C-alpha cells in the first residue's frame, strides 16, 4: 500500500532543517508573506495611499465647512462621490449657485477616465481572474488604487478580489475619515506642523513615481514619454483636468503604434 | 443637510460607480483580446500612472528654491530607495520623509 506524502508544512519543516539557519529563516519569512490573507495584504499595500489621502481629505473637509456646508454635507460628498478633484469642484460650483444638472454633468465629465481602469486592470490580471464581486470592489478603483493594483500585478503578484477589497477599503476609509476630521477640526490643525503637512502632501507624487518605477520596462518607455509630454502641454494650455485626460489617451494611443 | 448638494453627489456617485464597475462587469477586456483595443488597454495603465505622476508634480516645479528643493530631495529618496529595496511602500514613505525633513531643515 503506497504511503501518502506528508503534509506541506512537514515537508517544508524537514527541508528547512537541512539548510543553514539564516537561509531557513529567510525562506520561512517568505512563506509567511505568501500565506498572508490577501485582504490583509491589500490593506497593507494601501498604506501609502492611506497616508496620502488623509491630508487631502482633511483639507477637503476644511474647505467644505469654510464654503458654508455642514460636516454632514462634507461626509456625504466623500462617501457618495469618492473622487477628490470632483469634490472640490462640487464645492465651488454649488457655492457659486450653479444649477444642479450643470454641476452634476461637470463632475461626471471629470471622471470619464475611470472607464479605462477596470478593463486595463483585468487585462493584466488575466482571463482566469475572478470578477464575481467586482460590482463592490470596483467602487474603490480610484487613480491611486488602480496604480497600486497594476503595479502589484507587474511585480508578479496574482490578482485576487479580497486583495482588491483590502486595498480599496483602506483608501476609502482614509478618505472618509480625513474628510470628517477636517470638517470638525477646522483649518488650523495641520498649519502648526508645516514639515509634516509638506511630507504628507508629497505622499501621492512619491507613490506615483514609485509605481512608475515598478512598471518601467523598455517597451513602455515611449508610452510613458508621450503621456508625460502631452500632460505637460495639455495642462499648460487647457488646464489640469484636460491635461490628465489628453495625456492618458495620447500614451494609450502611443501603445498602438509601438508594435 | 443640503439637498441640492446631495442630489449632485448621488448623480456623480452613480456615474462614478458606473465608470469603475460596469466596464469590468461587461468584460470589455475580453472583447479586446489580441486586437487594437487590447494594445490600447495594455498601454493605458503605464500611460495613466505617468500622467498622474506628471500632473501631481507639475505644480511644485517652480524657480522658487524653497518649493523646488524638497521636491528634488523627495524624488531622489524615492529613486534611491526603489533601487535599494524594490519596494513601492518603502520608496513612497522615504520620499515623503525626505520631503518633510527638507522643509523642516529649511524652516
Short mmCIF file of N, CA, C and O in Angstrom, two decimals, chain A residues 39-125:
data_model
loop_
_atom_site.label_atom_id
_atom_site.label_comp_id
_atom_site.label_asym_id
_atom_site.label_seq_id
_atom_site.Cartn_x
_atom_site.Cartn_y
_atom_site.Cartn_z
N UNK A 39 -6.71 39.80 1.80
CA UNK A 39 -7.39 41.03 2.25
C UNK A 39 -6.42 41.88 3.08
O UNK A 39 -6.29 43.09 2.86
N UNK A 40 -5.71 41.21 4.00
CA UNK A 40 -4.74 41.92 4.86
C UNK A 40 -3.59 42.46 4.01
O UNK A 40 -3.11 43.59 4.22
N UNK A 41 -3.18 41.66 3.03
CA UNK A 41 -2.13 42.08 2.11
C UNK A 41 -2.54 43.36 1.38
O UNK A 41 -1.74 44.29 1.22
N UNK A 42 -3.81 43.41 0.96
CA UNK A 42 -4.33 44.60 0.29
C UNK A 42 -4.36 45.80 1.21
O UNK A 42 -4.01 46.92 0.82
N UNK A 43 -4.77 45.56 2.46
CA UNK A 43 -4.81 46.67 3.44
C UNK A 43 -3.42 47.24 3.66
O UNK A 43 -3.23 48.46 3.71
N UNK A 44 -2.41 46.34 3.77
CA UNK A 44 -1.02 46.80 3.98
C UNK A 44 -0.55 47.58 2.75
O UNK A 44 0.09 48.62 2.87
N UNK A 45 -0.90 47.07 1.57
CA UNK A 45 -0.49 47.76 0.33
C UNK A 45 -1.14 49.13 0.20
O UNK A 45 -0.66 50.00 -0.51
N UNK A 46 -2.26 49.33 0.92
CA UNK A 46 -2.96 50.62 0.81
C UNK A 46 -2.31 51.69 1.69
O UNK A 46 -2.71 52.86 1.62
N UNK A 47 -1.32 51.31 2.50
CA UNK A 47 -0.74 52.25 3.48
C UNK A 47 -0.27 53.58 2.86
O UNK A 47 -0.63 54.65 3.37
N UNK A 48 0.51 53.56 1.76
CA UNK A 48 0.91 54.86 1.19
C UNK A 48 -0.28 55.69 0.72
O UNK A 48 -0.27 56.91 0.81
N UNK A 49 -1.31 54.99 0.23
CA UNK A 49 -2.50 55.73 -0.24
C UNK A 49 -3.24 56.31 0.97
O UNK A 49 -3.69 57.45 0.95
N UNK A 50 -3.33 55.51 2.04
CA UNK A 50 -3.99 55.97 3.26
C UNK A 50 -3.32 57.26 3.76
O UNK A 50 -3.98 58.26 4.05
N UNK A 51 -1.97 57.22 3.82
CA UNK A 51 -1.22 58.39 4.32
C UNK A 51 -1.32 59.57 3.36
O UNK A 51 -1.28 60.72 3.77
N UNK A 52 -1.45 59.28 2.08
CA UNK A 52 -1.56 60.36 1.10
C UNK A 52 -2.95 60.95 1.06
O UNK A 52 -3.12 62.17 0.89
N UNK A 53 -3.97 60.10 1.21
CA UNK A 53 -5.34 60.57 1.11
C UNK A 53 -5.76 61.43 2.31
O UNK A 53 -6.51 62.38 2.16
N UNK A 54 -5.31 61.02 3.50
CA UNK A 54 -5.84 61.64 4.71
C UNK A 54 -5.70 63.18 4.70
O UNK A 54 -6.69 63.87 4.92
N UNK A 55 -4.48 63.72 4.42
CA UNK A 55 -4.38 65.18 4.47
C UNK A 55 -5.18 65.88 3.37
O UNK A 55 -5.67 66.99 3.57
N UNK A 56 -5.32 65.22 2.22
CA UNK A 56 -6.10 65.84 1.13
C UNK A 56 -7.58 65.86 1.52
O UNK A 56 -8.27 66.86 1.36
N UNK A 57 -8.05 64.73 2.06
CA UNK A 57 -9.44 64.66 2.52
C UNK A 57 -9.67 65.63 3.67
O UNK A 57 -10.73 66.26 3.76
N UNK A 58 -8.66 65.75 4.52
CA UNK A 58 -8.74 66.70 5.64
C UNK A 58 -8.95 68.11 5.10
O UNK A 58 -9.84 68.84 5.55
N UNK A 59 -8.14 68.47 4.10
CA UNK A 59 -8.28 69.82 3.55
C UNK A 59 -9.62 69.98 2.83
O UNK A 59 -10.18 71.08 2.80
N UNK A 60 -10.15 68.89 2.28
CA UNK A 60 -11.49 68.97 1.68
C UNK A 60 -12.54 69.25 2.75
O UNK A 60 -13.44 70.07 2.55
N UNK A 61 -12.43 68.56 3.88
CA UNK A 61 -13.38 68.78 4.99
C UNK A 61 -13.34 70.22 5.45
O UNK A 61 -14.38 70.84 5.69
N UNK A 62 -12.13 70.76 5.56
CA UNK A 62 -11.96 72.17 5.97
C UNK A 62 -12.61 73.09 4.93
O UNK A 62 -13.38 74.00 5.28
N UNK A 63 -12.31 72.83 3.63
CA UNK A 63 -12.84 73.68 2.55
C UNK A 63 -14.36 73.65 2.53
O UNK A 63 -15.01 74.68 2.29
N UNK A 64 -14.94 72.47 2.77
CA UNK A 64 -16.41 72.35 2.73
C UNK A 64 -17.06 73.19 3.82
O UNK A 64 -18.02 73.91 3.55
N UNK A 65 -16.52 73.12 5.04
CA UNK A 65 -17.13 73.90 6.12
C UNK A 65 -16.89 75.40 5.92
O UNK A 65 -17.75 76.21 6.24
N UNK A 66 -15.73 75.74 5.35
CA UNK A 66 -15.47 77.17 5.06
C UNK A 66 -16.41 77.69 3.99
O UNK A 66 -16.73 78.88 3.95
N UNK A 67 -16.83 76.79 3.05
CA UNK A 67 -17.73 77.22 1.97
C UNK A 67 -19.18 77.28 2.45
O UNK A 67 -20.09 77.55 1.67
N UNK A 68 -19.40 76.97 3.72
CA UNK A 68 -20.74 77.10 4.28
C UNK A 68 -21.52 75.80 4.37
O UNK A 68 -22.70 75.81 4.73
N UNK A 69 -20.90 74.68 4.03
CA UNK A 69 -21.60 73.40 4.13
C UNK A 69 -21.34 72.80 5.52
O UNK A 69 -20.33 73.11 6.16
N UNK A 70 -22.22 71.91 5.93
CA UNK A 70 -22.06 71.28 7.25
C UNK A 70 -21.08 70.11 7.17
O UNK A 70 -20.73 69.65 6.07
N UNK A 71 -20.68 69.64 8.34
CA UNK A 71 -19.78 68.47 8.38
C UNK A 71 -20.48 67.25 7.77
O UNK A 71 -19.85 66.42 7.11
N UNK A 72 -21.81 67.16 7.95
CA UNK A 72 -22.57 66.05 7.36
C UNK A 72 -22.54 66.13 5.84
O UNK A 72 -22.45 65.09 5.17
N UNK A 73 -22.65 67.36 5.29
CA UNK A 73 -22.59 67.52 3.83
C UNK A 73 -21.23 67.05 3.30
O UNK A 73 -21.15 66.34 2.29
N UNK A 74 -20.16 67.46 4.00
CA UNK A 74 -18.81 67.06 3.58
C UNK A 74 -18.66 65.54 3.63
O UNK A 74 -18.13 64.92 2.69
N UNK A 75 -19.17 64.96 4.72
CA UNK A 75 -19.11 63.50 4.87
C UNK A 75 -19.87 62.81 3.73
O UNK A 75 -19.38 61.85 3.12
N UNK A 76 -21.07 63.34 3.42
CA UNK A 76 -21.89 62.73 2.36
C UNK A 76 -21.19 62.81 1.00
O UNK A 76 -21.20 61.85 0.23
N UNK A 77 -20.55 63.95 0.73
CA UNK A 77 -19.84 64.09 -0.56
C UNK A 77 -18.73 63.06 -0.69
O UNK A 77 -18.56 62.43 -1.73
N UNK A 78 -17.93 62.89 0.39
CA UNK A 78 -16.82 61.94 0.33
C UNK A 78 -17.32 60.51 0.25
O UNK A 78 -16.74 59.68 -0.44
N UNK A 79 -18.41 60.24 0.96
CA UNK A 79 -18.95 58.88 0.98
C UNK A 79 -19.57 58.51 -0.37
O UNK A 79 -19.41 57.39 -0.85
N UNK A 80 -20.27 59.47 -0.99
CA UNK A 80 -21.07 59.15 -2.17
C UNK A 80 -20.32 59.40 -3.48
O UNK A 80 -20.46 58.63 -4.43
N UNK A 81 -19.49 60.45 -3.56
CA UNK A 81 -18.77 60.72 -4.81
C UNK A 81 -17.43 59.98 -4.81
O UNK A 81 -17.09 59.30 -5.76
N UNK A 82 -16.65 60.11 -3.76
CA UNK A 82 -15.33 59.48 -3.60
C UNK A 82 -14.42 59.73 -4.82
O UNK A 82 -13.97 58.82 -5.49
N UNK A 83 -14.22 61.01 -5.12
CA UNK A 83 -13.30 61.40 -6.19
C UNK A 83 -12.83 62.81 -5.86
O UNK A 83 -13.62 63.75 -5.92
N UNK A 84 -11.55 62.93 -5.48
CA UNK A 84 -11.03 64.15 -4.89
C UNK A 84 -11.30 65.43 -5.63
O UNK A 84 -12.00 66.33 -5.15
N UNK A 85 -10.79 65.52 -6.87
CA UNK A 85 -10.88 66.78 -7.61
C UNK A 85 -12.34 67.15 -7.84
O UNK A 85 -12.72 68.31 -7.75
N UNK A 86 -13.18 66.15 -8.11
CA UNK A 86 -14.60 66.41 -8.36
C UNK A 86 -15.26 67.02 -7.15
O UNK A 86 -16.14 67.87 -7.27
N UNK A 87 -14.86 66.55 -5.98
CA UNK A 87 -15.50 67.05 -4.75
C UNK A 87 -15.16 68.52 -4.50
O UNK A 87 -16.02 69.30 -4.10
N UNK A 88 -13.89 68.88 -4.74
CA UNK A 88 -13.51 70.29 -4.59
C UNK A 88 -14.29 71.15 -5.59
O UNK A 88 -14.75 72.24 -5.28
N UNK A 89 -14.43 70.61 -6.81
CA UNK A 89 -15.18 71.33 -7.85
C UNK A 89 -16.65 71.45 -7.45
O UNK A 89 -17.27 72.49 -7.70
N UNK A 90 -17.20 70.41 -6.84
CA UNK A 90 -18.61 70.44 -6.41
C UNK A 90 -18.84 71.60 -5.44
O UNK A 90 -19.84 72.31 -5.53
N UNK A 91 -17.88 71.79 -4.51
CA UNK A 91 -18.00 72.90 -3.56
C UNK A 91 -18.04 74.23 -4.29
O UNK A 91 -18.89 75.09 -4.01
N UNK A 92 -17.10 74.38 -5.25
CA UNK A 92 -17.01 75.65 -5.98
C UNK A 92 -18.28 75.91 -6.78
O UNK A 92 -18.81 77.03 -6.77
N UNK A 93 -18.77 74.86 -7.46
CA UNK A 93 -19.95 75.04 -8.32
C UNK A 93 -21.19 75.35 -7.48
O UNK A 93 -21.94 76.28 -7.79
N UNK A 94 -21.41 74.58 -6.44
CA UNK A 94 -22.64 74.74 -5.66
C UNK A 94 -22.63 76.02 -4.83
O UNK A 94 -23.66 76.66 -4.68
N UNK A 95 -21.45 76.40 -4.32
CA UNK A 95 -21.42 77.64 -3.54
C UNK A 95 -21.53 78.87 -4.44
O UNK A 95 -21.87 79.94 -3.97
N UNK A 96 -21.24 78.68 -5.76
CA UNK A 96 -21.40 79.82 -6.68
C UNK A 96 -22.79 79.83 -7.32
O UNK A 96 -23.08 80.63 -8.21
N UNK A 97 -23.65 78.88 -6.92
CA UNK A 97 -25.03 78.89 -7.39
C UNK A 97 -25.27 78.21 -8.73
O UNK A 97 -26.27 78.48 -9.39
N UNK A 98 -24.36 77.33 -9.16
CA UNK A 98 -24.54 76.63 -10.45
C UNK A 98 -25.76 75.70 -10.36
O UNK A 98 -26.02 75.10 -9.30
N UNK A 99 -26.53 75.56 -11.47
CA UNK A 99 -27.69 74.65 -11.46
C UNK A 99 -27.24 73.21 -11.18
O UNK A 99 -26.12 72.81 -11.55
N UNK A 100 -28.12 72.46 -10.54
CA UNK A 100 -27.79 71.09 -10.10
C UNK A 100 -27.32 70.22 -11.27
O UNK A 100 -26.29 69.54 -11.18
N UNK A 101 -28.05 70.27 -12.39
CA UNK A 101 -27.70 69.37 -13.51
C UNK A 101 -26.37 69.76 -14.15
O UNK A 101 -25.61 68.90 -14.56
N UNK A 102 -26.12 71.08 -14.22
CA UNK A 102 -24.84 71.54 -14.79
C UNK A 102 -23.69 71.07 -13.91
O UNK A 102 -22.67 70.55 -14.39
N UNK A 103 -23.87 71.22 -12.59
CA UNK A 103 -22.83 70.79 -11.65
C UNK A 103 -22.59 69.29 -11.77
O UNK A 103 -21.45 68.83 -11.84
N UNK A 104 -23.69 68.52 -11.81
CA UNK A 104 -23.56 67.06 -11.87
C UNK A 104 -22.86 66.64 -13.16
O UNK A 104 -21.96 65.79 -13.14
N UNK A 105 -23.26 67.24 -14.29
CA UNK A 105 -22.66 66.87 -15.57
C UNK A 105 -21.16 67.18 -15.58
O UNK A 105 -20.35 66.41 -16.08
N UNK A 106 -20.78 68.33 -15.01
CA UNK A 106 -19.35 68.71 -14.97
C UNK A 106 -18.55 67.68 -14.16
O UNK A 106 -17.46 67.26 -14.57
N UNK A 107 -19.10 67.28 -13.02
CA UNK A 107 -18.40 66.30 -12.18
C UNK A 107 -18.28 64.95 -12.89
O UNK A 107 -17.23 64.29 -12.82
N UNK A 108 -19.35 64.57 -13.57
CA UNK A 108 -19.34 63.28 -14.28
C UNK A 108 -18.28 63.30 -15.38
O UNK A 108 -17.51 62.35 -15.53
N UNK A 109 -18.22 64.40 -16.13
CA UNK A 109 -17.23 64.51 -17.22
C UNK A 109 -15.80 64.42 -16.69
O UNK A 109 -14.92 63.87 -17.36
N UNK A 110 -15.59 64.94 -15.49
CA UNK A 110 -14.22 64.93 -14.92
C UNK A 110 -13.70 63.52 -14.66
O UNK A 110 -12.50 63.28 -14.64
N UNK A 111 -14.61 62.58 -14.42
CA UNK A 111 -14.18 61.23 -14.02
C UNK A 111 -14.30 60.19 -15.13
O UNK A 111 -14.21 59.00 -14.87
N UNK A 112 -14.50 60.68 -16.36
CA UNK A 112 -14.68 59.77 -17.50
C UNK A 112 -13.49 58.82 -17.68
O UNK A 112 -13.64 57.69 -18.15
N UNK A 113 -12.29 59.29 -17.29
CA UNK A 113 -11.08 58.47 -17.48
C UNK A 113 -11.17 57.13 -16.75
O UNK A 113 -10.51 56.17 -17.13
N UNK A 114 -12.00 57.07 -15.70
CA UNK A 114 -12.08 55.83 -14.91
C UNK A 114 -12.65 54.67 -15.71
O UNK A 114 -12.49 53.52 -15.31
N UNK A 115 -13.30 54.97 -16.84
CA UNK A 115 -13.85 53.91 -17.70
C UNK A 115 -12.74 52.95 -18.14
O UNK A 115 -12.97 51.75 -18.30
N UNK A 116 -11.53 53.47 -18.33
CA UNK A 116 -10.44 52.66 -18.86
C UNK A 116 -9.78 51.78 -17.79
O UNK A 116 -9.12 50.80 -18.12
N UNK A 117 -9.92 52.15 -16.52
CA UNK A 117 -9.14 51.48 -15.48
C UNK A 117 -9.50 50.01 -15.30
O UNK A 117 -8.61 49.15 -15.23
N UNK A 118 -10.80 49.72 -15.20
CA UNK A 118 -11.23 48.34 -14.97
C UNK A 118 -10.74 47.39 -16.06
O UNK A 118 -10.07 46.39 -15.75
N UNK A 119 -11.06 47.67 -17.33
CA UNK A 119 -10.59 46.77 -18.39
C UNK A 119 -9.07 46.65 -18.44
O UNK A 119 -8.55 45.56 -18.67
N UNK A 120 -8.35 47.77 -18.21
CA UNK A 120 -6.87 47.71 -18.24
C UNK A 120 -6.36 46.80 -17.12
O UNK A 120 -5.44 45.98 -17.33
N UNK A 121 -6.96 46.90 -15.95
CA UNK A 121 -6.54 46.08 -14.81
C UNK A 121 -6.86 44.61 -15.06
O UNK A 121 -6.00 43.73 -14.84
N UNK A 122 -8.07 44.32 -15.54
CA UNK A 122 -8.47 42.93 -15.73
C UNK A 122 -7.70 42.29 -16.87
O UNK A 122 -7.47 41.08 -16.86
N UNK A 123 -7.28 43.08 -17.82
CA UNK A 123 -6.47 42.53 -18.91
C UNK A 123 -5.12 42.04 -18.37
O UNK A 123 -4.63 40.98 -18.74
N UNK A 124 -4.52 42.86 -17.47
CA UNK A 124 -3.25 42.45 -16.86
C UNK A 124 -3.45 41.28 -15.90
O UNK A 124 -2.56 40.46 -15.71
N UNK A 125 -4.64 41.21 -15.27
CA UNK A 125 -4.91 40.15 -14.29
C UNK A 125 -5.06 38.79 -14.96
O UNK A 125 -4.84 37.76 -14.34
#
